[in-house]
Amino acid sequence: MSANPKNMVKVFERPASLTDAKFTYCPGCHHGLLTRIIGNVLDELDIADRTVGIAPVGCSVFAYLWYKADSQQVPHGRACAVATGIKRARPELIVFSYQGDGDFASIGTAESIHAANRGENITVIFVNNQIYGMTGGEMAPTTLVDQKTTTTPLGRDPKVAGYPIRFSEMIATLDTPIYVTRQALFDTKHIMDTTKAIKKAFQNQVDGKGYSLVEVLSTCPTNWRMSPVQSNKHVGETVTKVFPLGDLVDRG
Amino acid sequence: MGERLLLRGNEVIAEAAIRAGCQCYFAYPITPQAELLEHMANNMPRLGRTFIQAESELAAISMVYGAAGAGVRTMTSSSSPGISLKQEGISYLAGANLPCVIVNVVRGGPGLGNIAPSQCDYFQATKGGGHGDYRLIVLGPSTVPEAGELTMLAFELADQYRIPVMILADGLLGQMMEPVELPDPIDPASLPAKEWATTGAKGRAPNIILSFEMDPEGLKQINDDLQAKYRTITKNEVRYEQTDTDDADIVIAAYGTIGRICKSVVRMARAEGIKVGLFRPITLWPFPTEPLKALSERVDTILSVEMSAGQMWEDVRLAVAERAKTPFYGETGGIVPTPRSILNEVKKHVR
């Protein structure tokens, strides 16, 4: 029996807050999934028309194309400073930055820490895939020990490059942040957990509570030289041992 | 007009910014502009406006980017080494067509240099200190009252042309106290709305602030549009002052603090019967090339005087070409030339 579209129930659709622009992300990468989750949260909280998103430099440089919301594309690493400027200029706006590990935890270290410490009432989405995807797979501050990248061809040697930096734990030492959490997307349960965390991080801002950070462990099948399935397994079995999941701060 | 106040140059720039409707100010402390930061710290919060002492100059200029993109009048200030750090953000602001005001209270360089007055950042300010083909409007006040006037003007020009405007002062101007009369404050709410700003996409298509275009043809168009804007500004906004140039045999070209000192030199020289005039650029970009060119048709010598090794001098020579002699006198390291030493230079070039 052929299905009549008129009798079908719609169980899945594009979030209303997302445009129909095609993602520039590689197959199997979690950026697209995460963008969907944010779109859904903007829908649920009905805030897209007063939201300003911040597109960083890196794989998500085109993030300003995905949302039916205002955006600012900003210099590498400066997203939290720009977010500060927008939010202070217009506190009624909902401001979120979307940053990779190079952007947030390397070149933007100072901006990331000080915006958190000032308690800027913003939402930060920090995508940790342990590699520089856009530029071709170089070492990130979060790259695992022994992980091969184009700039650690023999694997990351902690004697040369130090250990992977747990940036969210650093932020969690500060007294000001309201919510700091690390989540992942490698299976359905964790996708649901991430969705809840992102909703909470936006709700905190809507409620005027202050700074929220959601770190999301993400995959980079292209530069990890793994299939999407292997990549998810790698996050679940290996990456989460170095970057444990869960809430680090919850003062909400 | 408002009340008459006795203020330092740094404080006048800050107070003028407040009166121009500056709603967000972000900066990092550095000598010799600390009084500017402190005046803002003392006054912005009580007006319900934003003052943030940023973690760095990079952060401060990026905060300016965010606030400018959100459509409010915004400013940062620093001195030479700090302005070098801001160049990343300045290039992005220029590329994204964002209006803002940047104050450089110039000190001696290069490197850490010293905290004495200097004009050694002229190249950086007028030729594009950051990456890419861009310009700033650069204003060079020579007195404390003029610093106030040009700061008010800077906010107007920034909004009119959607361009970052730089006030190029120096440590002497920043520290000197003079009586000033500032205009009444502008209510920021009375300023026209900026339709392009990221204020929330309610009932309209999203506004996007960016300086990014992967397609070479697209980026060429962005550059063409910037250049067209710069031509319009060059046509409309050149400002300069001439003193006693009508019958002059020799004209001094000088801006900022040195421009003011050279007014005394003109008086001293005239008292000795030497026919000296002064040409003082007020807009350093756009440089008053055409008026200076016209002047060079009828004087023998145009002597550039600067607190640098000869930076504005290059623009003077470009304007004058071979129509007049173009000698240079300058001091570096934070040494301020005295009227007497400048007069001695003038005499070397008088027949």
Coordinates of C-alpha atoms in Angstrom, one line a residue:
Chain A
M1 CA 0.0 0.0 0.0
S2 CA 1.5 3.3 -1.0
A3 CA 1.5 6.1 1.6
N4 CA -0.7 9.0 1.1
P5 CA 1.1 12.2 2.2
K6 CA -2.1 13.6 3.4
N7 CA -2.5 10.8 5.9
M8 CA 1.1 11.0 7.2
V9 CA 2.0 12.5 10.5
K10 CA 5.0 14.8 10.5
V11 CA 7.4 13.5 13.2
F12 CA 10.5 15.3 12.1
E13 CA 11.2 18.6 10.5
R14 CA 13.7 21.4 10.1
P15 CA 13.6 23.7 13.1
A16 CA 11.8 26.9 12.2
S17 CA 14.8 28.9 13.4
L18 CA 17.1 27.4 10.8
T19 CA 17.4 28.6 7.2
D20 CA 17.4 26.1 4.3
A21 CA 21.1 26.9 3.5
K22 CA 23.2 23.8 3.0
F23 CA 25.7 23.0 5.7
T24 CA 29.3 23.2 4.8
Y25 CA 30.3 20.5 7.2
C26 CA 31.8 17.1 6.3
P27 CA 29.6 13.9 6.5
G28 CA 29.5 12.4 9.9
C29 CA 30.7 15.5 11.7
H30 CA 28.6 16.6 14.7
H31 CA 28.4 20.3 13.8
G32 CA 25.2 19.8 11.8
L33 CA 23.5 17.9 14.6
L34 CA 24.6 20.5 17.1
T35 CA 23.3 23.3 14.9
R36 CA 19.9 21.5 14.7
I37 CA 19.8 21.2 18.5
I38 CA 20.4 25.0 18.9
G39 CA 17.8 25.7 16.2
N40 CA 15.3 23.5 18.2
V41 CA 16.1 25.3 21.4
L42 CA 15.6 28.7 19.8
D43 CA 12.3 27.4 18.6
E44 CA 11.2 26.1 22.0
L45 CA 12.2 29.2 23.8
D46 CA 10.8 31.4 21.0
I47 CA 13.8 33.7 21.0
A48 CA 15.2 33.6 17.5
D49 CA 13.9 37.0 16.6
R50 CA 15.9 38.6 19.5
T51 CA 19.0 36.4 19.2
V52 CA 22.4 37.3 17.9
G53 CA 24.7 34.4 17.0
I54 CA 28.4 34.7 16.8
A55 CA 30.2 32.9 14.0
P56 CA 33.9 32.2 14.8
V57 CA 36.8 31.4 12.6
G58 CA 37.1 27.7 11.9
C59 CA 34.8 25.0 10.5
S60 CA 31.8 27.0 11.7
V61 CA 32.9 30.2 10.1
F62 CA 29.7 30.1 8.0
A63 CA 27.4 29.7 11.1
Y64 CA 25.8 33.1 10.3
L65 CA 24.1 31.3 7.4
W66 CA 22.2 28.7 9.4
Y67 CA 20.0 30.7 11.7
K68 CA 17.0 32.9 11.0
A69 CA 18.5 35.3 13.5
D70 CA 21.0 38.2 13.4
S71 CA 24.7 37.2 13.4
Q72 CA 28.1 38.7 13.7
Q73 CA 31.1 37.0 12.1
V74 CA 34.2 37.8 14.2
P75 CA 38.0 37.6 14.4
H76 CA 39.5 34.2 15.5
G77 CA 39.2 33.8 19.2
R78 CA 37.4 37.0 20.0
A79 CA 33.9 35.7 20.1
C80 CA 33.4 36.1 23.8
A81 CA 34.7 39.7 23.7
V82 CA 32.3 40.5 20.8
A83 CA 29.5 38.8 22.6
T84 CA 30.3 41.1 25.6
G85 CA 30.1 44.1 23.4
I86 CA 26.7 43.1 21.9
K87 CA 25.2 42.1 25.2
R88 CA 26.3 45.2 27.0
A89 CA 25.0 47.4 24.2
R90 CA 21.6 45.7 24.1
P91 CA 21.0 43.5 27.1
E92 CA 17.5 42.6 25.8
L93 CA 19.2 40.5 23.1
I94 CA 20.0 36.8 23.5
V95 CA 23.7 36.4 22.5
F96 CA 25.4 33.1 21.9
S97 CA 28.8 32.3 20.6
Y98 CA 29.6 29.0 18.8
Q99 CA 33.3 28.2 18.9
G100 CA 35.7 25.4 18.2
D101 CA 38.6 24.3 20.5
G102 CA 41.2 26.4 18.6
D103 CA 39.0 29.5 18.7
F104 CA 37.8 29.1 22.3
A105 CA 40.6 27.3 24.1
S106 CA 43.7 28.5 22.2
I107 CA 43.8 31.8 20.4
G108 CA 40.8 33.1 22.4
T109 CA 42.0 31.9 25.8
A110 CA 42.0 35.4 27.4
E111 CA 38.7 36.5 25.9
S112 CA 37.1 33.1 26.9
I113 CA 38.2 33.2 30.5
H114 CA 37.5 36.9 31.2
A115 CA 34.0 36.9 29.7
A116 CA 33.3 33.9 32.0
N117 CA 34.8 35.7 35.0
R118 CA 32.9 38.9 34.4
G119 CA 29.8 36.7 34.3
E120 CA 28.6 38.1 31.0
N121 CA 25.0 37.0 30.6
I122 CA 25.7 35.0 27.4
T123 CA 25.6 31.4 26.2
V124 CA 28.8 29.8 24.9
I125 CA 28.7 26.7 22.9
F126 CA 32.3 25.2 22.8
V127 CA 32.8 22.4 20.3
N128 CA 35.7 20.2 21.2
N129 CA 36.7 17.8 18.4
Q130 CA 40.4 17.7 19.4
I131 CA 41.6 19.0 16.1
Y132 CA 41.8 22.0 13.7
G133 CA 39.3 20.8 11.0
M134 CA 39.1 23.8 8.7
T135 CA 42.9 24.2 8.2
G136 CA 43.5 20.6 7.5
G137 CA 43.9 18.6 10.7
E138 CA 46.5 20.3 12.9
M139 CA 46.9 19.8 16.6
A140 CA 44.4 21.6 18.9
P141 CA 45.0 22.4 22.5
T142 CA 42.6 19.5 23.2
T143 CA 44.3 17.0 21.0
L144 CA 44.8 13.7 22.9
V145 CA 48.2 12.3 23.9
D146 CA 49.6 10.2 21.0
Q147 CA 46.9 11.5 18.7
K148 CA 48.3 11.9 15.2
T149 CA 47.6 15.3 13.5
T150 CA 49.3 17.0 10.6
T151 CA 51.4 19.0 13.1
T152 CA 52.0 16.0 15.4
P153 CA 52.7 13.4 12.7
L154 CA 54.2 11.0 15.3
G155 CA 51.4 11.7 17.8
R156 CA 51.1 14.4 20.4
D157 CA 54.1 14.2 22.7
P158 CA 53.3 15.8 26.1
K159 CA 57.0 16.6 26.5
V160 CA 56.8 18.8 23.5
A161 CA 53.2 20.0 23.4
G162 CA 51.9 19.4 26.9
Y163 CA 48.7 17.5 27.7
P164 CA 45.2 18.2 26.4
I165 CA 43.7 21.2 28.1
R166 CA 40.5 20.8 30.1
F167 CA 39.2 24.3 29.5
S168 CA 35.8 23.8 31.0
E169 CA 37.4 22.6 34.3
M170 CA 39.5 25.8 34.2
I171 CA 36.4 27.9 33.8
A172 CA 34.7 25.9 36.5
T173 CA 37.3 27.2 39.0
L174 CA 35.9 30.7 38.7
D175 CA 33.3 31.9 41.1
T176 CA 31.1 33.8 38.6
P177 CA 29.8 31.3 36.0
I178 CA 26.3 30.0 36.5
Y179 CA 26.5 26.8 34.5
V180 CA 29.4 24.9 33.0
T181 CA 28.9 21.5 31.6
R182 CA 30.5 19.0 29.2
Q183 CA 28.2 16.9 26.9
A184 CA 28.6 14.7 23.9
L185 CA 26.7 13.5 20.8
F186 CA 27.9 10.0 20.1
D187 CA 24.6 8.3 20.9
T188 CA 20.9 9.1 21.4
K189 CA 21.0 9.4 25.1
H190 CA 23.8 11.9 24.9
I191 CA 22.2 13.8 22.2
M192 CA 19.2 14.2 24.5
D193 CA 21.4 15.2 27.4
T194 CA 23.1 17.8 25.2
T195 CA 19.8 19.2 24.1
K196 CA 18.7 19.6 27.7
A197 CA 22.0 21.3 28.6
I198 CA 21.8 23.7 25.7
K199 CA 18.2 24.6 26.5
K200 CA 19.2 25.3 30.1
A201 CA 22.2 27.4 29.0
F202 CA 19.8 29.6 26.9
Q203 CA 17.1 29.6 29.6
N204 CA 19.7 30.9 32.1
Q205 CA 20.4 33.8 29.8
V206 CA 16.7 34.5 29.2
D207 CA 16.3 34.5 33.0
G208 CA 19.2 37.0 33.4
K209 CA 21.2 34.5 35.5
G210 CA 24.6 35.0 33.9
Y211 CA 27.3 33.1 32.0
S212 CA 26.6 29.5 30.8
L213 CA 29.1 27.3 28.9
V214 CA 28.2 24.0 27.2
E215 CA 31.2 22.1 25.9
V216 CA 30.2 19.5 23.4
L217 CA 32.6 16.7 22.4
S218 CA 32.4 16.4 18.7
T219 CA 33.7 14.2 15.9
C220 CA 35.9 15.0 12.9
P221 CA 35.8 11.9 10.8
T222 CA 37.7 13.5 8.0
N223 CA 40.7 14.6 9.9
W224 CA 40.6 11.7 12.4
R225 CA 40.8 9.4 9.4
M226 CA 37.8 7.4 10.9
S227 CA 34.4 6.5 9.6
P228 CA 31.5 8.3 11.4
V229 CA 30.6 5.1 13.2
Q230 CA 34.2 4.6 14.4
S231 CA 34.3 8.3 15.4
N232 CA 31.3 8.0 17.6
K233 CA 32.8 4.9 19.2
H234 CA 36.1 6.8 19.7
V235 CA 34.3 9.6 21.5
G236 CA 32.4 7.2 23.8
E237 CA 35.3 4.9 24.6
T238 CA 38.4 7.1 24.5
V239 CA 37.7 10.9 24.4
T240 CA 35.3 10.8 27.4
K241 CA 38.0 9.3 29.5
V242 CA 40.2 12.4 29.0
F243 CA 37.2 14.8 28.9
P244 CA 34.6 13.4 31.4
L245 CA 31.0 14.2 30.8
G246 CA 28.7 16.0 33.2
D247 CA 28.0 19.3 35.0
L248 CA 31.0 21.1 36.4
V249 CA 29.1 24.1 37.8
D250 CA 25.4 24.6 38.3
R251 CA 24.5 27.7 40.3
G252 CA 21.3 28.2 38.4
Chain B
M1 CA 26.7 75.5 24.7
G2 CA 27.5 73.9 28.0
E3 CA 29.5 75.1 30.9
R4 CA 33.1 76.2 30.8
L5 CA 35.4 73.5 32.2
L6 CA 39.1 73.2 33.0
L7 CA 40.1 69.8 31.8
R8 CA 43.0 67.7 30.5
G9 CA 43.0 66.7 26.9
N10 CA 42.4 63.1 27.9
E11 CA 39.4 64.1 30.0
V12 CA 38.0 66.4 27.3
I13 CA 38.1 63.5 24.8
A14 CA 36.2 61.3 27.3
E15 CA 33.7 64.0 28.2
A16 CA 33.1 64.8 24.5
A17 CA 32.5 61.2 23.7
I18 CA 29.9 61.0 26.5
R19 CA 28.2 64.1 25.1
A20 CA 28.3 62.7 21.6
G21 CA 26.2 59.8 22.9
C22 CA 28.8 57.1 23.4
Q23 CA 27.0 54.3 25.1
C24 CA 29.7 51.7 25.4
Y25 CA 33.4 52.3 26.2
F26 CA 36.0 49.5 26.4
A27 CA 39.7 49.9 27.1
Y28 CA 42.8 48.7 28.8
P29 CA 45.0 51.0 31.0
I30 CA 48.1 52.5 29.4
T31 CA 50.1 55.7 30.0
P32 CA 49.6 58.5 28.8
Q33 CA 45.9 58.0 28.3
A34 CA 44.9 56.7 31.7
E35 CA 42.8 59.8 32.6
L36 CA 40.6 59.1 29.6
L37 CA 39.8 55.6 31.0
E38 CA 39.3 56.9 34.5
H39 CA 37.0 59.7 33.4
M40 CA 34.9 57.1 31.6
A41 CA 35.0 54.8 34.7
N42 CA 33.7 57.7 36.8
N43 CA 31.0 58.8 34.5
M44 CA 29.6 56.1 32.2
P45 CA 28.0 53.8 34.9
R46 CA 26.2 56.7 36.6
L47 CA 24.7 57.5 33.2
G48 CA 23.5 53.9 32.9
R49 CA 26.1 53.3 30.1
T50 CA 28.7 50.6 29.7
F51 CA 32.3 50.9 31.0
I52 CA 34.4 47.8 30.8
Q53 CA 38.1 47.6 31.7
A54 CA 38.9 44.8 29.2
E55 CA 41.4 42.0 29.7
S56 CA 43.5 43.3 26.7
E57 CA 43.5 45.7 23.8
L58 CA 42.5 42.8 21.5
A59 CA 39.4 42.2 23.7
A60 CA 38.6 45.9 24.0
I61 CA 38.5 46.5 20.2
S62 CA 36.5 43.2 19.8
M63 CA 34.0 44.5 22.3
V64 CA 33.8 47.7 20.3
Y65 CA 33.1 45.5 17.2
G66 CA 30.2 43.8 19.0
A67 CA 28.7 47.0 20.3
A68 CA 29.1 48.9 17.0
G69 CA 27.5 45.9 15.2
A70 CA 24.6 46.2 17.7
G71 CA 24.2 49.8 16.5
V72 CA 25.3 51.9 19.5
R73 CA 27.9 54.7 19.5
T74 CA 31.1 53.1 21.0
M75 CA 34.7 54.0 21.6
T76 CA 38.0 52.6 22.8
S77 CA 41.2 54.5 23.6
S78 CA 44.8 53.6 24.1
S79 CA 48.4 54.6 23.4
S80 CA 50.8 53.4 20.7
P81 CA 51.7 49.8 21.9
G82 CA 48.0 49.2 22.7
I83 CA 46.9 50.5 19.3
S84 CA 49.3 48.0 17.7
L85 CA 47.3 45.3 19.5
K86 CA 44.0 46.7 18.3
Q87 CA 45.0 46.5 14.6
E88 CA 43.3 43.1 14.1
G89 CA 40.0 44.5 15.3
I90 CA 40.4 47.7 13.4
S91 CA 40.8 45.8 10.1
Y92 CA 37.7 43.8 10.9
L93 CA 35.7 47.0 11.8
A94 CA 36.8 48.6 8.5
G95 CA 35.9 45.4 6.5
A96 CA 32.5 45.1 8.2
N97 CA 31.7 48.9 7.7
L98 CA 31.2 49.4 11.4
P99 CA 31.2 52.9 12.9
C100 CA 33.3 53.5 16.0
V101 CA 35.9 55.9 17.5
I102 CA 39.4 54.9 18.4
V103 CA 41.7 57.3 20.3
N104 CA 45.5 57.0 20.1
V105 CA 47.3 59.2 22.6
V106 CA 50.6 58.6 20.9
R107 CA 53.8 58.0 22.9
G108 CA 57.4 57.4 21.9
G109 CA 58.2 54.2 19.9
P110 CA 59.0 51.7 18.5
G111 CA 58.5 48.8 20.9
L112 CA 57.8 49.8 24.4
G113 CA 59.4 53.1 23.6
N114 CA 58.6 55.6 26.3
I115 CA 55.6 57.6 27.6
A116 CA 56.7 61.0 26.2
P117 CA 54.7 62.7 23.5
S118 CA 55.3 61.6 19.9
Q119 CA 53.8 61.6 16.4
C120 CA 55.5 58.4 15.4
D121 CA 52.2 56.5 14.7
Y122 CA 51.1 58.6 11.7
F123 CA 51.9 55.9 9.2
Q124 CA 50.0 53.3 11.2
A125 CA 47.0 55.5 11.5
T126 CA 46.8 56.9 8.0
K127 CA 48.2 54.1 5.8
G128 CA 46.4 51.2 7.4
G129 CA 48.0 49.6 10.4
G130 CA 46.2 46.3 10.0
H131 CA 45.8 43.9 7.1
G132 CA 43.8 44.7 3.9
D133 CA 43.0 47.7 1.7
Y134 CA 41.3 50.0 4.1
R135 CA 41.4 53.5 5.5
L136 CA 40.3 55.2 8.7
I137 CA 39.2 58.8 9.0
V138 CA 42.1 60.2 11.1
L139 CA 41.7 63.5 13.0
G140 CA 44.6 65.4 14.5
P141 CA 43.6 67.9 17.2
S142 CA 46.2 70.5 18.1
T143 CA 44.6 72.0 21.3
V144 CA 42.4 70.7 24.1
P145 CA 39.3 72.4 22.9
E146 CA 39.8 71.1 19.4
A147 CA 40.2 67.6 20.9
G148 CA 36.7 68.0 22.2
E149 CA 35.3 69.3 18.9
L150 CA 37.0 66.6 16.8
T151 CA 35.8 63.9 19.2
M152 CA 32.2 65.0 18.7
L153 CA 32.8 65.2 14.9
A154 CA 34.4 61.7 15.0
F155 CA 31.2 60.1 16.1
E156 CA 29.2 62.0 13.5
L157 CA 31.5 61.0 10.7
A158 CA 31.7 57.4 11.9
D159 CA 27.9 57.0 11.7
Q160 CA 27.6 59.0 8.5
Y161 CA 30.1 56.9 6.5
R162 CA 30.0 53.6 8.6
I163 CA 33.7 53.8 9.2
P164 CA 36.1 53.7 12.2
V165 CA 37.4 57.1 13.0
M166 CA 40.7 57.6 14.8
I167 CA 41.6 60.6 17.0
L168 CA 45.4 60.9 16.7
A169 CA 46.5 62.9 19.7
D170 CA 49.8 62.7 21.6
G171 CA 50.9 62.6 25.2
L172 CA 51.3 66.3 25.5
L173 CA 47.8 67.0 24.4
G174 CA 46.5 64.3 26.6
Q175 CA 48.1 65.7 29.7
M176 CA 47.7 69.4 29.1
M177 CA 44.9 71.3 30.9
E178 CA 42.9 74.1 29.1
P179 CA 39.6 75.7 29.5
V180 CA 37.0 74.2 27.2
E181 CA 33.3 74.8 26.5
L182 CA 31.7 71.6 25.4
P183 CA 28.3 71.4 23.6
D184 CA 25.2 70.1 25.3
P185 CA 24.9 66.3 25.4
I186 CA 23.2 64.4 22.7
D187 CA 20.6 62.0 23.9
P188 CA 21.5 58.6 22.3
A189 CA 17.8 57.8 22.0
S190 CA 17.5 60.8 19.6
L191 CA 20.0 59.3 17.1
P192 CA 18.7 57.7 14.0
A193 CA 18.2 53.9 14.1
K194 CA 20.8 51.9 12.3
E195 CA 18.8 49.6 10.0
W196 CA 21.7 47.3 9.4
A197 CA 22.6 46.6 13.0
T198 CA 22.1 43.3 14.8
T199 CA 19.2 44.3 17.0
G200 CA 17.1 41.1 16.7
A201 CA 15.5 40.0 13.4
K202 CA 11.9 40.6 14.5
G203 CA 9.8 41.2 11.4
R204 CA 12.7 41.4 9.0
A205 CA 15.4 39.3 7.4
P206 CA 18.4 38.7 9.5
N207 CA 21.2 41.3 9.6
I208 CA 24.6 39.9 9.4
I209 CA 27.8 41.8 10.3
L210 CA 30.8 40.4 8.6
S211 CA 34.1 41.1 6.8
F212 CA 34.2 37.7 5.0
E213 CA 33.6 36.7 1.4
M214 CA 35.1 33.6 -0.1
D215 CA 34.2 34.5 -3.7
P216 CA 37.0 36.6 -5.2
E217 CA 34.5 38.6 -7.3
G218 CA 32.4 39.2 -4.2
L219 CA 35.3 40.4 -2.2
K220 CA 36.4 42.5 -5.1
Q221 CA 33.0 44.2 -5.0
I222 CA 33.3 44.8 -1.3
N223 CA 36.7 46.4 -1.9
D224 CA 35.3 48.5 -4.7
D225 CA 32.6 49.7 -2.5
L226 CA 35.1 50.6 0.3
Q227 CA 37.2 52.5 -2.2
A228 CA 34.2 54.4 -3.5
K229 CA 33.3 55.4 0.1
Y230 CA 36.9 56.5 0.6
R231 CA 36.7 58.7 -2.5
T232 CA 33.5 60.3 -1.2
I233 CA 35.1 61.0 2.1
T234 CA 38.2 62.5 0.4
K235 CA 35.9 64.7 -1.7
N236 CA 33.7 65.9 1.3
E237 CA 35.7 65.8 4.5
V238 CA 39.1 67.3 4.1
R239 CA 39.8 69.8 6.9
Y240 CA 42.8 72.0 7.5
E241 CA 43.8 75.4 8.8
Q242 CA 46.0 78.0 7.2
T243 CA 47.7 80.8 9.2
D244 CA 49.4 83.7 7.4
T245 CA 50.0 81.8 4.2
D246 CA 48.8 84.6 1.9
D247 CA 52.1 86.4 1.6
A248 CA 54.3 83.7 2.9
D249 CA 57.7 82.8 1.3
I250 CA 57.9 79.7 3.4
V251 CA 55.2 77.6 4.9
I252 CA 55.5 75.2 7.8
A253 CA 53.4 72.0 7.5
A254 CA 52.6 70.6 10.9
Y255 CA 49.7 68.9 12.7
G256 CA 48.6 68.3 16.2
T257 CA 50.6 69.6 19.1
I258 CA 53.4 70.6 16.7
G259 CA 50.9 72.5 14.6
R260 CA 50.0 74.6 17.6
I261 CA 53.7 75.2 18.5
C262 CA 54.3 76.3 14.9
K263 CA 51.7 79.0 15.3
S264 CA 54.0 80.6 17.9
V265 CA 56.9 80.1 15.4
V266 CA 55.0 82.0 12.8
R267 CA 54.4 84.9 15.2
M268 CA 58.1 84.9 16.3
A269 CA 59.3 84.8 12.7
R270 CA 56.9 87.6 11.5
A271 CA 58.2 89.8 14.4
E272 CA 61.7 89.3 12.8
G273 CA 60.3 90.2 9.4
I274 CA 60.4 86.7 8.0
K275 CA 57.3 85.9 6.0
V276 CA 56.3 82.5 7.4
G277 CA 52.9 80.8 7.2
L278 CA 51.4 77.6 8.7
F279 CA 49.5 74.9 6.9
R280 CA 47.9 72.6 9.5
P281 CA 46.2 69.4 8.4
I282 CA 43.2 68.6 10.7
T283 CA 42.2 65.5 8.7
L284 CA 45.3 63.4 8.4
W285 CA 43.3 61.0 6.3
P286 CA 41.9 62.2 4.0
F287 CA 45.1 64.3 3.8
P288 CA 44.5 67.9 2.4
T289 CA 46.5 67.1 -0.7
E290 CA 44.8 69.6 -3.1
P291 CA 45.0 72.7 -0.8
L292 CA 48.6 71.9 -0.1
K293 CA 49.2 71.4 -3.8
A294 CA 47.6 74.8 -4.5
L295 CA 49.8 76.4 -1.9
S296 CA 52.9 74.9 -3.3
E297 CA 52.3 76.8 -6.6
R298 CA 53.0 80.1 -4.9
V299 CA 55.6 79.4 -2.1
D300 CA 59.2 78.5 -2.4
T301 CA 59.5 76.1 0.5
I302 CA 57.2 73.9 2.6
L303 CA 59.0 72.8 5.7
S304 CA 57.5 69.7 7.4
V305 CA 57.9 69.6 11.2
E306 CA 57.0 66.6 13.2
M307 CA 57.7 64.6 16.4
S308 CA 58.8 61.7 14.2
A309 CA 61.5 60.8 11.7
G310 CA 59.3 62.2 8.9
Q311 CA 56.0 60.4 8.4
M312 CA 53.5 63.1 7.4
W313 CA 56.4 64.5 5.4
E314 CA 55.8 61.7 2.8
D315 CA 52.2 63.0 2.2
V316 CA 53.5 66.5 2.0
R317 CA 56.0 65.5 -0.7
L318 CA 53.4 63.6 -2.6
A319 CA 51.2 66.7 -2.6
V320 CA 53.9 69.2 -3.5
A321 CA 55.8 67.0 -6.0
E322 CA 58.6 69.2 -7.3
R323 CA 56.7 72.5 -7.2
A324 CA 58.5 73.7 -4.0
K325 CA 61.3 72.6 -1.8
T326 CA 60.2 70.2 0.9
P327 CA 62.7 70.1 3.7
F328 CA 62.0 68.3 7.0
Y329 CA 62.7 68.9 10.6
G330 CA 61.7 66.4 13.3
E331 CA 62.6 65.1 16.7
T332 CA 62.1 61.5 17.8
G333 CA 62.2 59.7 21.2
G334 CA 59.6 61.9 22.8
I335 CA 61.5 65.1 22.4
V336 CA 59.2 68.1 21.7
P337 CA 60.9 70.6 19.4
T338 CA 60.9 74.1 20.9
P339 CA 59.6 77.2 19.0
R340 CA 63.2 78.5 19.0
S341 CA 64.6 75.3 17.4
I342 CA 61.9 75.3 14.7
L343 CA 62.5 79.0 14.0
N344 CA 66.2 78.2 13.5
E345 CA 65.2 75.5 11.0
V346 CA 63.0 78.0 9.2
K347 CA 65.9 80.5 8.9
K348 CA 68.0 77.8 7.2
H349 CA 65.6 77.9 4.3
V350 CA 65.0 81.6 4.0
R351 CA 67.0 83.4 1.4

